[in-house]
Structures are given as structure tokens and as C-alpha cells.
Coordinates of C-alpha atoms in Angstrom, one line a residue:
Chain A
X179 CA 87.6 107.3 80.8
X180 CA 88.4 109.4 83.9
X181 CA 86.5 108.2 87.0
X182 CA 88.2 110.5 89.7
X183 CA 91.1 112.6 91.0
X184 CA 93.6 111.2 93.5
X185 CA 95.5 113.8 94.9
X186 CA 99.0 112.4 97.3
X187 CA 100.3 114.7 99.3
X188 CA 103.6 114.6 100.9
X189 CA 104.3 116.9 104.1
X190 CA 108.2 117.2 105.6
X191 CA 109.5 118.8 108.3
X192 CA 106.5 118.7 110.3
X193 CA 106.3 118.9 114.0
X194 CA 106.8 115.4 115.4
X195 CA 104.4 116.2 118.3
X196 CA 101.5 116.7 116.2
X197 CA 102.3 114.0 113.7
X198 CA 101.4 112.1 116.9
X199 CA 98.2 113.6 117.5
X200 CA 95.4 112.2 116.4
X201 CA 93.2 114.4 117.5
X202 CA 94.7 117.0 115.6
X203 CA 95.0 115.0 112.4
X204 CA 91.1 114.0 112.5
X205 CA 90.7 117.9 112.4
X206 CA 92.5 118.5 109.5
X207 CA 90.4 115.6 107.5
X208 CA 87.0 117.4 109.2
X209 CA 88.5 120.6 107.6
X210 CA 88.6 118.9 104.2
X211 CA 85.1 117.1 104.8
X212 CA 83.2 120.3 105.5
X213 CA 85.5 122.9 102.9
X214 CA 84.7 120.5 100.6
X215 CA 81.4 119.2 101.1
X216 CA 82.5 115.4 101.3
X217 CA 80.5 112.5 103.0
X218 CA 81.0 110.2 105.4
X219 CA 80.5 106.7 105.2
X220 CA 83.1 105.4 107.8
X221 CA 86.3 105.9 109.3
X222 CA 89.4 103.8 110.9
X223 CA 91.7 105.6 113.1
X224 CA 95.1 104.1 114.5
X225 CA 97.8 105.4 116.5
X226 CA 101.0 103.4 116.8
X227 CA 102.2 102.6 120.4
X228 CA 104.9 104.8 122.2
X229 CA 106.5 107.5 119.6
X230 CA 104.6 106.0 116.7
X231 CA 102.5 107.7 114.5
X232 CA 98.8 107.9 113.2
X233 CA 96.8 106.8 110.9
X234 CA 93.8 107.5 109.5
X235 CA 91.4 106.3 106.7
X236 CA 87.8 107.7 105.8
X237 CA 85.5 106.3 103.3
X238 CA 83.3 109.0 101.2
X239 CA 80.2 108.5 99.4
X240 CA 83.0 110.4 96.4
X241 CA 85.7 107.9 97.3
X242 CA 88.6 108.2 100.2
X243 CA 90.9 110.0 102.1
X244 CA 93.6 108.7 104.2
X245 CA 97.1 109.4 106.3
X246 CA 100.1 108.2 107.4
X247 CA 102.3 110.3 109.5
X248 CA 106.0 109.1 110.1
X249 CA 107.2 111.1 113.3
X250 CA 110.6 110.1 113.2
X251 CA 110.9 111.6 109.8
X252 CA 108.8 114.7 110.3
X253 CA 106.4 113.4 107.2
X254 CA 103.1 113.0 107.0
X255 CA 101.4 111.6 103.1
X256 CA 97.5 112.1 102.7
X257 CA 95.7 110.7 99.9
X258 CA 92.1 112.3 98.6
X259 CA 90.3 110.7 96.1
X260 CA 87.3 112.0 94.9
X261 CA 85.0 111.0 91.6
X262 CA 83.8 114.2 91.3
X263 CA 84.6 117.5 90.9
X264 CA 86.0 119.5 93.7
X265 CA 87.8 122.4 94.0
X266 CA 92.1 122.2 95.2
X267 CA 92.0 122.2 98.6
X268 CA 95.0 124.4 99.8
X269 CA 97.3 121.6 101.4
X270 CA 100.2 123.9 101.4
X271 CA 98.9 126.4 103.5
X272 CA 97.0 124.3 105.6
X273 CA 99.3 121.8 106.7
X274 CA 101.8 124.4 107.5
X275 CA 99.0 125.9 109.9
X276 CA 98.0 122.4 111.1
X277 CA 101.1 120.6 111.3
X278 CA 104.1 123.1 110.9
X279 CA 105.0 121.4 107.6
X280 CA 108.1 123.0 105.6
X281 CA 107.4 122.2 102.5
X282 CA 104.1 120.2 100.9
X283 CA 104.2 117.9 97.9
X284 CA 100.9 117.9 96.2
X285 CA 100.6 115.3 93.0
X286 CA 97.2 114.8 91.3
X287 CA 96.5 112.0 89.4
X288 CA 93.5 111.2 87.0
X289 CA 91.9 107.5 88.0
X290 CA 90.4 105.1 85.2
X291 CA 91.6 103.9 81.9
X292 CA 94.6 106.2 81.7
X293 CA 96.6 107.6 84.5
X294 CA 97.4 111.3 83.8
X295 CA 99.7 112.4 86.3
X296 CA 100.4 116.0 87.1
X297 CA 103.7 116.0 89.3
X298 CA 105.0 118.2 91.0
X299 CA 108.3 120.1 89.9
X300 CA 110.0 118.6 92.5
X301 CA 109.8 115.4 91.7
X302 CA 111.5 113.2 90.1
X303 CA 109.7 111.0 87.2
X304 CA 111.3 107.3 86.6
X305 CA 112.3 106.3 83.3
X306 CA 108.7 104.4 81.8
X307 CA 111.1 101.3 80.6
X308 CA 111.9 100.6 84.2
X309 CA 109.9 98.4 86.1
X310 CA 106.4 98.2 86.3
X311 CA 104.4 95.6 88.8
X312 CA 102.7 93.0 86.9
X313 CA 100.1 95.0 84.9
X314 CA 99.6 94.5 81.0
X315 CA 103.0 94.4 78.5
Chain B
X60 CA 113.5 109.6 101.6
X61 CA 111.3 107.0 101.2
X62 CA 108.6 105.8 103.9
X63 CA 106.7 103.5 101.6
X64 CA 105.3 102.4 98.1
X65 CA 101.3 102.7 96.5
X66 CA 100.4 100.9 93.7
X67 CA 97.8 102.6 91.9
X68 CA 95.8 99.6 89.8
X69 CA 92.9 100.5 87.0
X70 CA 90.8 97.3 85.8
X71 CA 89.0 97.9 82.6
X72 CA 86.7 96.0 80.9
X73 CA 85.3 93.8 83.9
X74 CA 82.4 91.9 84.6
X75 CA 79.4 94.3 86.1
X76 CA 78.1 91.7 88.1
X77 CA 81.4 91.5 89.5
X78 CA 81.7 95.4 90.3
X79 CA 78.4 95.2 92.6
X80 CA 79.3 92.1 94.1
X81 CA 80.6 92.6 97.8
X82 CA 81.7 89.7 98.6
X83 CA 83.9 89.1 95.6
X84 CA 85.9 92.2 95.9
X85 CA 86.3 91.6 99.9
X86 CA 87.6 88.0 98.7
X87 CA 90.0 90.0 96.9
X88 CA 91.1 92.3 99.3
X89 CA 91.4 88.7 101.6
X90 CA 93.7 87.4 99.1
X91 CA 96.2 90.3 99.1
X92 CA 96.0 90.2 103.0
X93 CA 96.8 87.0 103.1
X94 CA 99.2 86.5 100.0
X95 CA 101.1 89.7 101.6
X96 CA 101.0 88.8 105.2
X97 CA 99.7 92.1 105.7
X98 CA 97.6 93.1 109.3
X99 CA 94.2 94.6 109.6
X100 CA 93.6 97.3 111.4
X101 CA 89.6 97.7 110.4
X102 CA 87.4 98.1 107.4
X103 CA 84.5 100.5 106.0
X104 CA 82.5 98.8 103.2
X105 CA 79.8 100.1 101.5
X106 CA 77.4 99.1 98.6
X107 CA 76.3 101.8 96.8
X108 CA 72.0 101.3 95.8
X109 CA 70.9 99.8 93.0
X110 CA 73.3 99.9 89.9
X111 CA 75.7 101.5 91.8
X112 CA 79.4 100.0 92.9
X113 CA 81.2 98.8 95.9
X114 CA 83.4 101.4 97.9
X115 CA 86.4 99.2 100.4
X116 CA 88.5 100.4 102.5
X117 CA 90.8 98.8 105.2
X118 CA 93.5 100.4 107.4
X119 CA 96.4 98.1 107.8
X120 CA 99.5 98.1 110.3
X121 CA 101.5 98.4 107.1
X122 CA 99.5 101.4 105.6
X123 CA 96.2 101.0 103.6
X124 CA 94.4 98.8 101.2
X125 CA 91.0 100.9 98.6
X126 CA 89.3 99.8 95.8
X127 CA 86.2 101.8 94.2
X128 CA 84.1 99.9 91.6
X129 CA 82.2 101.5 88.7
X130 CA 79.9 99.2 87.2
X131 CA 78.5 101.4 84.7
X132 CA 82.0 101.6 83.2
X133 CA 83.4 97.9 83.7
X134 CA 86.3 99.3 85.4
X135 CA 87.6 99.2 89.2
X136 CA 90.0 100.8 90.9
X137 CA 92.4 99.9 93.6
X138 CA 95.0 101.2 95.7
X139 CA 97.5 99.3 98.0
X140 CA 100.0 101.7 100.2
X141 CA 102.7 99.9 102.0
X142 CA 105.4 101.2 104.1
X143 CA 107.0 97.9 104.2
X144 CA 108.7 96.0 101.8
X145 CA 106.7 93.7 100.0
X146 CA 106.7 91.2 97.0
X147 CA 104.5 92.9 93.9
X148 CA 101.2 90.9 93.9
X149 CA 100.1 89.6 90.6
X150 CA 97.3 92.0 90.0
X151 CA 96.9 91.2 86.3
X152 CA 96.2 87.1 86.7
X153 CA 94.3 88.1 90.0
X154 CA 91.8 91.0 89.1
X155 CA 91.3 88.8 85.4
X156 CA 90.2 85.4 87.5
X157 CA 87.9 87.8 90.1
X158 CA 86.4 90.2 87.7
X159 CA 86.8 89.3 84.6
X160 CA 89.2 92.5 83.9
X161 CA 90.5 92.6 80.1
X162 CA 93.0 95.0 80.9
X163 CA 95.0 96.0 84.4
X164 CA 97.2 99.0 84.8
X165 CA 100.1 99.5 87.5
X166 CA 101.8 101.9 88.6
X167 CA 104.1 102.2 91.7
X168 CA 104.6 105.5 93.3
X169 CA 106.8 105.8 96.3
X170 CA 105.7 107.9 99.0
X171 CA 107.6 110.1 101.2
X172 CA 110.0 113.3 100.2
X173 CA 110.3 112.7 96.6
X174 CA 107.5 110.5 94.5
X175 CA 109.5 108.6 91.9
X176 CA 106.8 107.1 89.6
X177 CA 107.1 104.2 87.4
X178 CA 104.2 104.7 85.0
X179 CA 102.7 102.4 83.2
X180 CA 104.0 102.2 79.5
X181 CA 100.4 102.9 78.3
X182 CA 99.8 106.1 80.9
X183 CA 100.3 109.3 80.0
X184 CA 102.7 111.8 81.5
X185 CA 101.0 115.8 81.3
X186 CA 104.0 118.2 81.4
X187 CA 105.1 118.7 84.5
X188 CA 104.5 122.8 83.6
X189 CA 101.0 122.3 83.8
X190 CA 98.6 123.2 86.9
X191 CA 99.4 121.9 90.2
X192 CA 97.8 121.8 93.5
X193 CA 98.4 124.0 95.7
X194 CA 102.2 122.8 96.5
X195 CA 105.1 124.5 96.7
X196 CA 106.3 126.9 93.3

């Protein structure tokens, strides 16, 4: 039973100055509101003191989005999760544009009964026997 | 590298009542708070009408805490992103005492420049060949 799509994005060697902007991080989740058609219930917004980063967390009426930018690293990780159908929204591209990012990680994983993961040929997938957190045997 | 871990938890089989009910699953999001000494930035809740399920969402220092409930299918799912270390909560024992959840699935991603996965034994892993997102070939 499939009851959505998570999709986690992971974007490196982005500009440290805008991984610090919040203003320009709420504009790339307004881009994906609107391309997409997504509602707003509510949103949190944080930006850590001094050279710390942002982040930011929106509730939909077809689930969540959020991010997590880590200047010091140049990475910023989204997560959209929507239970219904929407179209790929093009992260690569757009975070490039928005944030300068080198290279953009985009894993989407089915939510509900089964998890049916489609990574990305990058990454690496650990061994199933190793250890899982305290779900069923 | 590495800049912090999401578990991604599927409940199956729990008590409708349960999935509508608020209050029960902000008691649980207390309980990981609390259990995890983790810090609360601010929340978005929302009660869908009717039938319909409970959304959560709360921004924390350490990253972000979601669930999404679907009543209609007795199943509920979570997600807890922290760029901290922390102990694994019992989500099995837990989500089984607060809704009534028959069966609970984990799996622990880790975020940042790689995702290393370590599915669940019961999840399914689609060839990595198959469609992906809009990332990098």
C-alpha cells in the first residue's frame, strides 16, 4: 500500500553565502509550491546564529517539505513528500540556478507498507543484514 | 560526508481512532522530544475534516521531526532527521502502545554526500537502473 513519494535531495558544493540565506531558500520552496501546485498549511523557518545555516519546514495539505543547509560543508538536503501524484520537479537544474550546487543527489522513496527505494547511482546501498533501528525482525 | 541520519518509520495496521486523534500523536512526538533531548524550534499541526488524518510537523535545533496519518488505511508514517548523534528510539514498542501498530518498519538513511541506506529486511530495493529524479546521470 503506497501512500506517497518522498523524494531526499542532497546538494554539494553550493555557495556558502546562499546556504545562509533564508530569504533565498524560502524562494526556492515557493518555486516548488507554485510549479507544483502544493498547499500551504504552515511553515517554520530558522536560521542558525553567526555562519550557521537555515532551516526550513512547510506543512502541505499533500504532506511536507523541508531543508537543512550546512554552510560549512557547502550542502544543503531537502525532503518533499507528497501523497499524490506530482510530476519530478527538476532539482538538478534548479538548485544549480538557486544555490550554485555542483552536483544534486535526488533519491525517491515510496511511503506505506513497503519502502521501494529508487537510489541514485551514486550511492551507495548498505548490506540489508546490517543494522536496522528497532522495527519488526 | 555525513551531516546527519533520517529514520523513515511505516506503522501498519493501527488503530483508526488513533490515526485522527491529535493529541495522541503530539504525545508521541513529546515522547521522542523528550526521550531524545531533542529542542523545538516550532510546530504546524493540522487535522484533516472528517475521516481524514493528522498531518505534524516540528522543526528542531537538531533537524526535523513528521508524521502523516492515514486512517482509512491503518497506517502512519513518520519521519525523524537528526544531524546529531542520537540513541535509536524504540519505535516498534512505542508506535504498538500509542496506536496500536501490528507492524513498524525502519529504515535509517544518512543524509549528506552519499545516502547509505539500511533497509529494512522486508523493503524492497528497485534496481538502481530504473528512473530517477532529475539528478545527476
Amino acid at each position: 500500500m503506497i501512500v506517497g513519494t518522498e523524494w531526499l535531495i542532497e546538494a554539494e558544493g553550493c555557495n556558502q553565502d546562499k546556504l545562509r540565506d533564508e530569504t533565498a531558500l524560502r524562494g526556492i520552496f515557493a518555486r516548488i509550491i507554485e510549479d507544483l501546485g502544493l498547499k500551504v498549511i504552515g511553515s517554520v523557518w530558522h536560521k542558525f546564529d553567526g555562519e550557521g545555516g537555515v532551516t526550513g519546514m512547510t506543512a502541505l495539505t499533500e504532506s511536507h517539505l523541508a531543508c537543512h543547509t550546512y554552510p560549512e560543508h557547502g550542502i544543503a538536503t531537502f525532503n518533499l513528500y507528497c501523497c499524490r501524484m506530482r510530476p519530478e520537479w527538476n532539482w538538478k537544474e534548479n538548485l544549480r540556478a538557486a544555490l550554485g550546487a555542483e552536483t544534486v543527489q535526488v533519491t525517491r522513496i515510496e511511503r506505506g507498507s513497503k519502502i521501494f527505494y529508487s537510489p541514485d547511482p551514486k550511492s551507495e546501498i548498505r548490506n540489508p543484514k546490517s543494522k536496522t533501528a528497532g522495527g519488526d525482525a
